[in-house]
Coordinates of C-alpha atoms in Angstrom, one line a residue:
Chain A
X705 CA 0.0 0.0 0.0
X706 CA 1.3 3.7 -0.6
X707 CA 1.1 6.4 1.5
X708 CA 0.0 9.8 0.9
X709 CA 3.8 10.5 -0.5
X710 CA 4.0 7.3 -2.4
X711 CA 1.0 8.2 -4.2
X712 CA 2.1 11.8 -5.5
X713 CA 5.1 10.2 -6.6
X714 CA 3.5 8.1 -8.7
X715 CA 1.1 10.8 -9.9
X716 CA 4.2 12.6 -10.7
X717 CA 5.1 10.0 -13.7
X718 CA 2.2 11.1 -15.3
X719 CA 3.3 14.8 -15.9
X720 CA 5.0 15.4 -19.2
X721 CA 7.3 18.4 -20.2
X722 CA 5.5 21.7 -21.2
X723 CA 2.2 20.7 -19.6
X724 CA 0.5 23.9 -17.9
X725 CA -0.9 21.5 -14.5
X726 CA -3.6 22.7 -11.7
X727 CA -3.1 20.6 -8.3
X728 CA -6.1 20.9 -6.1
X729 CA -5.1 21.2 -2.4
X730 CA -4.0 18.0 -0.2
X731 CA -1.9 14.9 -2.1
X732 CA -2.1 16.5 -5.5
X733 CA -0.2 19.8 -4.5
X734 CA 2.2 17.4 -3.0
X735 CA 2.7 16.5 -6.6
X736 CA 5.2 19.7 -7.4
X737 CA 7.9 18.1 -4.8
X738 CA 8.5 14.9 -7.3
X739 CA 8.5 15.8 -11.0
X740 CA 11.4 15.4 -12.3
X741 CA 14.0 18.4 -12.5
X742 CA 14.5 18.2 -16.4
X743 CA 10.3 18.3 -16.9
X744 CA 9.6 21.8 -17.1
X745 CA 6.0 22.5 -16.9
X746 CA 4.0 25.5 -14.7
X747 CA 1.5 25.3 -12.4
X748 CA -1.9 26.8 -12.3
X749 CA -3.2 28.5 -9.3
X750 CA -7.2 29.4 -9.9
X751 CA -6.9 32.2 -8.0
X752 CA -5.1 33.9 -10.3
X753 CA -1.4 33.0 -11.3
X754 CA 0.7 31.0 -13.6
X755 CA 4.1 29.5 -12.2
X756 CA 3.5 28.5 -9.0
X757 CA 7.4 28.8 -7.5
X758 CA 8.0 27.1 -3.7
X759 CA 6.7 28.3 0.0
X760 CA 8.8 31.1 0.6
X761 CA 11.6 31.8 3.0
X762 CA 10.1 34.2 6.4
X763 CA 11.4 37.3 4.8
X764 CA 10.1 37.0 1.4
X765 CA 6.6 35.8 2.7
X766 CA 4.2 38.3 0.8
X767 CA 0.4 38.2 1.4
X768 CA -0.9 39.2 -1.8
X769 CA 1.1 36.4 -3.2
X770 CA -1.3 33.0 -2.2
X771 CA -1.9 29.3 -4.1
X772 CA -6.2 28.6 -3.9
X773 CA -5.2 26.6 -0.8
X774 CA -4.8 30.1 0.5
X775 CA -0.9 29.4 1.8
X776 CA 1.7 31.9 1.2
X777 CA 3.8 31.4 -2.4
X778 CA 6.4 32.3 -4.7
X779 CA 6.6 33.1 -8.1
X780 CA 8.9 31.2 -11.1
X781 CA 10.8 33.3 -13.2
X782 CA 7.7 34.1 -16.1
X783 CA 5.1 33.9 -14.1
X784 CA 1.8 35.7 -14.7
X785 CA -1.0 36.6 -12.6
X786 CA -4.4 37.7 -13.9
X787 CA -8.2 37.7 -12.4
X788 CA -10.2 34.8 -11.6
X789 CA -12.2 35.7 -14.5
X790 CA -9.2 34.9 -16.9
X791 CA -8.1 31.7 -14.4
X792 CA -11.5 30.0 -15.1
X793 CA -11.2 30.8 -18.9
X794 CA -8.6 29.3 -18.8
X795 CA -9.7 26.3 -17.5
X796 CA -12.8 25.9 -19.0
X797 CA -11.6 26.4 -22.9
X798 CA -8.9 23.5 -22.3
X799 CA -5.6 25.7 -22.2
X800 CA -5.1 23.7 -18.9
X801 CA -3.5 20.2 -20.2
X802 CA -3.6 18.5 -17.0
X803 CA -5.8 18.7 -13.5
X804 CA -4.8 16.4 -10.5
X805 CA -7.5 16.4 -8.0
X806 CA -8.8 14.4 -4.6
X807 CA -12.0 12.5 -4.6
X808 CA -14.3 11.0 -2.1
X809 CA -15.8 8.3 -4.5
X810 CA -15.0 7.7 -8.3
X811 CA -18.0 5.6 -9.9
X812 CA -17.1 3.2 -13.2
X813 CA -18.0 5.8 -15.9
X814 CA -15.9 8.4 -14.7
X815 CA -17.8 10.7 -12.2
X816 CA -16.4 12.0 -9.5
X817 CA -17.6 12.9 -5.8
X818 CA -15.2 15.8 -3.8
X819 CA -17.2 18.4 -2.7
X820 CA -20.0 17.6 0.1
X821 CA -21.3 14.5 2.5
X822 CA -25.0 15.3 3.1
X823 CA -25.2 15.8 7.2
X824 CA -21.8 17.6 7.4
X825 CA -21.2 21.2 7.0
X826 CA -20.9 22.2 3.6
X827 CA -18.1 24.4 2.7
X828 CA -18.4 24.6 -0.8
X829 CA -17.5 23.2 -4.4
X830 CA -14.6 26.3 -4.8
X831 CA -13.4 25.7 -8.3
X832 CA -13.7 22.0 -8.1
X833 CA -16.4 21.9 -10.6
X834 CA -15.7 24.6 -13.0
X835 CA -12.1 21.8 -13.4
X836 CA -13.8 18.4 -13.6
X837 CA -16.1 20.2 -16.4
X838 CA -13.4 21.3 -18.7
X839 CA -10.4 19.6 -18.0
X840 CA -9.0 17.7 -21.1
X841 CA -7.0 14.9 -18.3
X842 CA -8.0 14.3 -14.5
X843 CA -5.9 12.1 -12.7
X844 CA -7.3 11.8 -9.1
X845 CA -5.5 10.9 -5.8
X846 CA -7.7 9.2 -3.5
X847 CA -7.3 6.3 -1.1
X848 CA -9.3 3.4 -2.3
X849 CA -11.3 2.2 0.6
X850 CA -12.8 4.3 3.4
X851 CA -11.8 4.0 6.6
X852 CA -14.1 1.2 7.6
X853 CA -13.3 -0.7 4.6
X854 CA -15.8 0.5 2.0
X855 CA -14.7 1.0 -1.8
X856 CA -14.3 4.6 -2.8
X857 CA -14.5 2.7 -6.3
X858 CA -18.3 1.8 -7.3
X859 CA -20.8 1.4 -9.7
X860 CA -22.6 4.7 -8.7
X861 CA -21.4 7.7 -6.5
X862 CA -23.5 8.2 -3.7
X863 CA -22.5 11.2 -2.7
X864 CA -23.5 14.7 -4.3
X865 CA -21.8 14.4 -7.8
X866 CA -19.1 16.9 -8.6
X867 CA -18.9 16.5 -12.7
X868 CA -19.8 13.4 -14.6
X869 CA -17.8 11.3 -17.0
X870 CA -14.6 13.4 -16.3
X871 CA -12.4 10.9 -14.9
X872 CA -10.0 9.1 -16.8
X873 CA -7.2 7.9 -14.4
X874 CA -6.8 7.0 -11.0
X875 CA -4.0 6.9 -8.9
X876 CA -5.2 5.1 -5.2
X877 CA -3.2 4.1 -2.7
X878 CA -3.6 0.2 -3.6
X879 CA -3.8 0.9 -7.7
X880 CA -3.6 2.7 -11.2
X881 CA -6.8 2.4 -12.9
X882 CA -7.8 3.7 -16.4
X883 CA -11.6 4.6 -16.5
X884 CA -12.1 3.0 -19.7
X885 CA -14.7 4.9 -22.3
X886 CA -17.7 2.2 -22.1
X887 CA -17.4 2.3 -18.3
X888 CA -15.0 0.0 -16.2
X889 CA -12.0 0.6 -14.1
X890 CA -8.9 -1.1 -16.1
X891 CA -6.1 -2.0 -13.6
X892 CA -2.9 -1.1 -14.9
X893 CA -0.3 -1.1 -11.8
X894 CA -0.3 -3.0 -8.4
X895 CA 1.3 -0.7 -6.1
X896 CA 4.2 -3.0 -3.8
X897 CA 2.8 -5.8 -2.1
X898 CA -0.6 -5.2 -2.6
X899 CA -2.5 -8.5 -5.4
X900 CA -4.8 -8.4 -7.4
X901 CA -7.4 -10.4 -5.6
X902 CA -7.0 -7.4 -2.6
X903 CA -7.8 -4.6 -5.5
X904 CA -10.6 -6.6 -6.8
X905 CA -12.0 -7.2 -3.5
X906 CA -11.2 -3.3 -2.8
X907 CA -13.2 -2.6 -6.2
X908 CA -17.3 -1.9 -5.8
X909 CA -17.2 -0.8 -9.6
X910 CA -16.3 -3.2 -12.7
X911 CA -12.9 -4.1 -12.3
X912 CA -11.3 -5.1 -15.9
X913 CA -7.9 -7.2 -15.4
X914 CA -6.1 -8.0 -18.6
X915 CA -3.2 -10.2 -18.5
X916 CA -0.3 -9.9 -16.1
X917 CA 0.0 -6.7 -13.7
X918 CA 2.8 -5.0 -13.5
X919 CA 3.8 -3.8 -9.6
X920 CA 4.2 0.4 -9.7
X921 CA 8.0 1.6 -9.5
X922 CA 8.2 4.1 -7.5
Chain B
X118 CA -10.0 64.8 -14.5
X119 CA -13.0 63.5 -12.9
X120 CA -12.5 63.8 -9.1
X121 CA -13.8 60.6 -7.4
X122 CA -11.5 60.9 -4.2
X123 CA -14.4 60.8 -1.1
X124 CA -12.0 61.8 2.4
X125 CA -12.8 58.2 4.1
X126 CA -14.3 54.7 4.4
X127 CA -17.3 56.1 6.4
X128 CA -18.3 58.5 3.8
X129 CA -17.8 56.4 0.8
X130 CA -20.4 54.2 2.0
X131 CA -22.5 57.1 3.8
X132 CA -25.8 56.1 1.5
X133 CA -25.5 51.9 2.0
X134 CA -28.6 51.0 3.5
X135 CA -30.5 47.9 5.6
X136 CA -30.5 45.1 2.5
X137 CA -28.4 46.3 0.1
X138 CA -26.8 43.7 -2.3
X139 CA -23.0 44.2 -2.0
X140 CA -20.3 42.7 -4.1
X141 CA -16.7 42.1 -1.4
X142 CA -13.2 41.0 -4.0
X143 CA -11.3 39.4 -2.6
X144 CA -9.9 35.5 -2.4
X145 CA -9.5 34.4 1.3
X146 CA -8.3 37.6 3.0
X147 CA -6.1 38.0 -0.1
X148 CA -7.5 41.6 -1.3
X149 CA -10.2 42.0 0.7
X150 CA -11.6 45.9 1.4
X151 CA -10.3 46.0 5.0
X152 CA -11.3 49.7 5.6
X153 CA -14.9 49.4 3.9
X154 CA -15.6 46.1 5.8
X155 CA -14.9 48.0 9.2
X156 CA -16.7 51.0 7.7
X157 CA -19.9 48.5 7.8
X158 CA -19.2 47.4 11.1
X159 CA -19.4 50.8 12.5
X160 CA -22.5 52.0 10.3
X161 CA -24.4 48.4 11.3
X162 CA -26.7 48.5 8.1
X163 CA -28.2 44.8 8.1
X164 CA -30.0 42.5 6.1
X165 CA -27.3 42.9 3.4
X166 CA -26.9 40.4 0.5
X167 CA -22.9 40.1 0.4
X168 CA -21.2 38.4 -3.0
X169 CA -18.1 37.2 -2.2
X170 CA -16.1 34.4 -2.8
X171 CA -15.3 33.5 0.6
X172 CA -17.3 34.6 4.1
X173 CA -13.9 35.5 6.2
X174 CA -13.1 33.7 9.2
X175 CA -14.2 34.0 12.8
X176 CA -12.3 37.2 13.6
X177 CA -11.3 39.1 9.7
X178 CA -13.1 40.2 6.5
X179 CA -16.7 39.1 6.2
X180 CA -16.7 37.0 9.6
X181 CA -17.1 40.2 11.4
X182 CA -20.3 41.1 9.8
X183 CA -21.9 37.6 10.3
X184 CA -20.9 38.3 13.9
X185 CA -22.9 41.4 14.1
X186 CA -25.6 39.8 12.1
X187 CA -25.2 42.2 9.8
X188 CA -25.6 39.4 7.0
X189 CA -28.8 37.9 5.4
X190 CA -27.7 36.2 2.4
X191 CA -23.7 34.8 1.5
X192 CA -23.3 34.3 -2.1
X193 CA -20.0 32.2 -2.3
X194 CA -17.8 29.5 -3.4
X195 CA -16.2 28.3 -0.4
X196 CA -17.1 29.3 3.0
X197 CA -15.1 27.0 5.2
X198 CA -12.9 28.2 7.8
X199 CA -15.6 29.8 9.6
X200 CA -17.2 28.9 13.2
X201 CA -20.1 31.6 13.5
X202 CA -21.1 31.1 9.9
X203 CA -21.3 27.6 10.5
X204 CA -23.7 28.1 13.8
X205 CA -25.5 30.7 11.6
X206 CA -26.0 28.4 9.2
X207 CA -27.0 25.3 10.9
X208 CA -29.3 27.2 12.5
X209 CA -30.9 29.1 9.8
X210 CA -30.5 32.6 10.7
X211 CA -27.9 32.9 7.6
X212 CA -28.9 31.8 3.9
X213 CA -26.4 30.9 1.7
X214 CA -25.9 30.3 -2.0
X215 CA -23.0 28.6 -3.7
X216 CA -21.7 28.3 -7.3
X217 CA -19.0 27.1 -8.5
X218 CA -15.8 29.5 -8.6
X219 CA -15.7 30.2 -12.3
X220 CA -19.2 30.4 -12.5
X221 CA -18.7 33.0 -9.9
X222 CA -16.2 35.2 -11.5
X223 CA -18.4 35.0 -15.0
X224 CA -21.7 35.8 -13.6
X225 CA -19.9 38.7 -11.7
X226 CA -17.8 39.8 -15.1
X227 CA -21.1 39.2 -17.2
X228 CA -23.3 42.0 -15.1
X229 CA -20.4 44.2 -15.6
X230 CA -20.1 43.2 -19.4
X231 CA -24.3 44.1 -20.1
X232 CA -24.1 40.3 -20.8
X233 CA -27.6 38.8 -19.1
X234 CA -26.8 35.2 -19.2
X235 CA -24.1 32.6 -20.6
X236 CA -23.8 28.9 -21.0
X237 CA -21.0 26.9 -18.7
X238 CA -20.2 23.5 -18.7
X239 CA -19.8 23.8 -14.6
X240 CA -22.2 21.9 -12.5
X241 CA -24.2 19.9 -15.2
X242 CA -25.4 16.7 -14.0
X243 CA -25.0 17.9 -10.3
X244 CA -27.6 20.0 -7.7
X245 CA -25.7 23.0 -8.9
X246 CA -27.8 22.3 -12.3
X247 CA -31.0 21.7 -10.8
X248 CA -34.3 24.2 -12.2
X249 CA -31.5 25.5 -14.5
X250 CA -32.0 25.4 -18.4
X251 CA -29.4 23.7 -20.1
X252 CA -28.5 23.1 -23.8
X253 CA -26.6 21.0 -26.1
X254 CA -23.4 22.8 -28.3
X255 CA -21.6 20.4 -30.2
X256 CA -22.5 17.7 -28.5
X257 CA -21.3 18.9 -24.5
X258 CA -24.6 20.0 -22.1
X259 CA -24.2 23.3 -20.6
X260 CA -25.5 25.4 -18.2
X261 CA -27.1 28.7 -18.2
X262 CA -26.2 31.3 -15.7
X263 CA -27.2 34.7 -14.9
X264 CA -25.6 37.8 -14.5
X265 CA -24.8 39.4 -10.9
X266 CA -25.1 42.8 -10.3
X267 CA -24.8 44.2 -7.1
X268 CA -26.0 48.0 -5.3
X269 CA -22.5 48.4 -4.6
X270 CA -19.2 47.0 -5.1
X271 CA -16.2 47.0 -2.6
X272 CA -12.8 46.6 -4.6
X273 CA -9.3 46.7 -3.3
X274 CA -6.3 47.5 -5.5
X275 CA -2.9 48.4 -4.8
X276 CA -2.7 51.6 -6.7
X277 CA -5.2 54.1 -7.8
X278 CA -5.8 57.7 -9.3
X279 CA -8.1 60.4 -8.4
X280 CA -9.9 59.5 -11.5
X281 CA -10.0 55.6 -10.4
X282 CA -7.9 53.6 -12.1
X283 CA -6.8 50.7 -10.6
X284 CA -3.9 48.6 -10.7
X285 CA -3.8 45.5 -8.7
X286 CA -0.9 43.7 -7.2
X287 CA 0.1 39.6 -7.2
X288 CA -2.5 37.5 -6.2
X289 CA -5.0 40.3 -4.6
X290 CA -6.2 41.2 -8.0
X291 CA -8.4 37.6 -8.2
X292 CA -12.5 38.6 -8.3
X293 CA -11.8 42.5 -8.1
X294 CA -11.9 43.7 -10.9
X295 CA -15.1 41.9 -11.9
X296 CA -16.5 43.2 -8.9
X297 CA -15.6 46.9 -10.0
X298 CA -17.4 46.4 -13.3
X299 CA -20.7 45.1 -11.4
X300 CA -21.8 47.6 -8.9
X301 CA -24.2 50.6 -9.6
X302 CA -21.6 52.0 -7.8
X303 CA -18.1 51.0 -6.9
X304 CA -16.4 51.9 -4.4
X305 CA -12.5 51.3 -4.2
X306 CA -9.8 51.8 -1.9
X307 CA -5.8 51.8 -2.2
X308 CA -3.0 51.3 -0.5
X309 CA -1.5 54.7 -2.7
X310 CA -3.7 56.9 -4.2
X311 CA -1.7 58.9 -6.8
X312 CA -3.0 62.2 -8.7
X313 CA -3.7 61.6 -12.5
X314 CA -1.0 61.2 -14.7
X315 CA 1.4 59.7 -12.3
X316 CA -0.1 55.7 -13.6
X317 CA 1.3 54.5 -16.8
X318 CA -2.3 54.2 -18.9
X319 CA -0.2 50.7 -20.5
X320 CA -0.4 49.3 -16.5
X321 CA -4.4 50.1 -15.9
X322 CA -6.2 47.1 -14.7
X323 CA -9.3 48.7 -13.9
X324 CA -10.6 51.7 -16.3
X325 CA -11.6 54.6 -13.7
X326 CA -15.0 54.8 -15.8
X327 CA -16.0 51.7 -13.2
X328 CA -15.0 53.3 -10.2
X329 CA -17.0 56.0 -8.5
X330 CA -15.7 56.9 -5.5
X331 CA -12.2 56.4 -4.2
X332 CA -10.0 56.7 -1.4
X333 CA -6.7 55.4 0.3
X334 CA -7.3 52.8 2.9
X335 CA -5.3 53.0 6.2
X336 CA -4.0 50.4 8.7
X337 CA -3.8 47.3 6.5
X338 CA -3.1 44.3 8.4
X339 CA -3.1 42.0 5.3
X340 CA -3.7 39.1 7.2
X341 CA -2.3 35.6 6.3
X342 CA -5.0 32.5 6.4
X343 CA -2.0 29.4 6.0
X344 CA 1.4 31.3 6.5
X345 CA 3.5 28.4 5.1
X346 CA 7.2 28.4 4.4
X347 CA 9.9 26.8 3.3
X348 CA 13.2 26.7 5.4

């Protein structure tokens, strides 16, 4: 099984040189801290800036400088900041070639669950569903069973839907999985240790196994 | 030159009254009208209708007028981070709408566009979508939306003329200058407020024809929500 580290470096394999990338907030944003230095790509924050840099050091902390988690930031060499307005036009006319985002449930055809639990206190969708709408590639981090045991992978969400038929990879913390275009997850990678009878028995949705499984590298 | 420049945050919003629909930029407490938010405090108009993309916390920005009850209606994105709304919420006093955040931005850059309603792909097939007409454009359901307009508009920008232009700095510029196009009457403040001439016209983020009155803030404590750092 990974860990919340183990799966943003996985994720991390995913991102390609040149790709302009939005990280929601937990595990994905974790993300920028394993791609690879000779993969240059810049990172969308939908509150208005492109190029993402690290957390600052004390003295340059600057509080008109935060990521949509609302933590202090930096800025790359080339950045470019603009209104929210532009952000979300951005987002929603595909200029954004990659969106890495948490989920509470995934179901087989792709929709995806994040933003409320019916009985809790609702904070809000934020941007979540202005991404899953538009983006051209979601990759999700998520773990794969609930705390009690439950698959996070079904047939149907259950909880309030956040965008539907958006999802096309998954990166748990027992799998990969393709969400394949006729509905299915498609394992891909084992992550170490874990079989493939566990992921299946992990797996509420249609689980598709094709042949021999590789184990992740990480 | 058009002289917008009002002396203070108290007279700016001397003719706000109970229920007024405001529009408050702002992301987080990332350029958020400190001055005109305590200006509200002090006058105590209620019932308002307050358009923002965030509701403050407990002790800054927009908490502080849920604490006075000063707040009917939050129309936001994300409203975490937030004891007393949460109380005022669960316990109906407080009504609350939420859309998603781009659908925020456009419906607040649409009413300042003359622009009555636009199709979005955000929030089809999910309660967001519900009573909402949609249509089909090759081949992808959409959303319509409506515009938002508000009475008046709080901005915050970093620089700004007598004539009020604005220019916005880093991050804080996020739903601002939306917000300035949407009011029947806008209201910004500054950190420096610069006679005309002394803003290069190529810099402008905000055309002054959107602002109406104008004046330099004082005492900003520009607080921090997640002060992270590296070492």
């Amino acid at each position: 099984m990974l860990d919340k580290i183990g799966i943003a470096k996985r994720i991390a394999q995913e991102v390609r040189d040149g790709m302009y990338i939005n990280l929601g907030i937990g595990i994905p944003t974790l993300v920028a801290n394993y791609i690879p230095k000779n993969i240059h790509v810049v990172l969308q924050s939908e509150n208005g800036l492109l190029g993402i840099g690290p957390f600052p050091k004390e003295h340059e902390v600057d509080a008109d400088l935060i990521n949509a988690g609302k933590q202090t930031v930096t800025m790359m060499p080339g950045s470019a900041l603009f209104s929210s307005a532009d952000s979300f036009g951005m987002i929603r006319s595909g200029k954004v070639d990659l969106t890495i985002l948490g989920a509470m449930e995934v179901s087989e055809n792709g929709d995806i669950a994040n933003w409320k639990v019916p009985g809790k206190m609702v904070k809000g969708m934020g941007g979540a569903m202005d991404l899953v709408a538009s983006a051209k590639n979601i990759i999700v981090a998520m773990q794969h069973c609930s705390k009690d045991g439950a698959s996070k992978l079904l047939k149907k969400c259950t909880l309030p839907i956040t965008g539907l038929r958006c999802v096309k990879k998954i990166v748990s913390d027992m799998a990969v999985l393709n969400v394949l275009p006729d509905g299915g997850f498609r394992l891909l990678e084992r992550a170490p240790g874990v079989s493939v009878e566990q992921i299946k028995n992990a797996t509420a949705g249609k689980l598709v196994v094709d042949g021999e499984i590789p184990e992740m590298k990480i | 030159m058009i002289d917008k420049r009002v002396a203070s945050a108290q007279e700016a919003i001397q003719d706000i009254s109970d229920n007024a629909t405001l529009m408050i930029g702002g992301f987080g407490l990332c350029g958020l009208p400190e001055n005109l938010i305590t200006a509200l405090l002090k006058k105590g108009v209620k019932g308002l209708t307050c358009i923002s993309n965030n509701a403050g916390v407990d002790d800054f920005g927009i908490g502080l007028l849920l604490k006075t009850r000063q707040v009917k209606k939050m129309i936001s994105s994300y409203v975490g981070e937030n004891e007393e709304f949460e109380r005022q919420l669960l316990s109906g006093e407080l009504e609350v709408e939420l859309i998603p955040q781009g659908t925020l931005a456009e419906r607040c850059r649409a009413g300042g566009a003359g622009i009555p309603a636009f199709f979005t792909p955000a929030g089809v097939g999910t309660e967001v979508a519900e009573g909402k007409e949609t249509r089909v454009f090759n081949g992808k359901t959409y959303l319509m939306e409506h515009w938002l307009r508000a009475d008046f508009s709080f901005v915050k920008a970093w620089k700004g003329d007598y004539s009020g232009n604005l220019i916005y700095r880093g991050t804080a510029r996020n739903f601002n200058p939306m917000m300035a196009t949407a009011g029947k009457i806008t209201i910004a403040e500054v950190e420096e407020l610069v006679p005309v001439g002394e803003l290069d016209p190529n810099q402008i983020h905000t055309p002054g024809i959107f602002v109406h009155r104008i004046f330099q803030g004082k005492d900003y404590e520009k607080r921090i929500e997640q002060r992270t750092v590296s070492i």
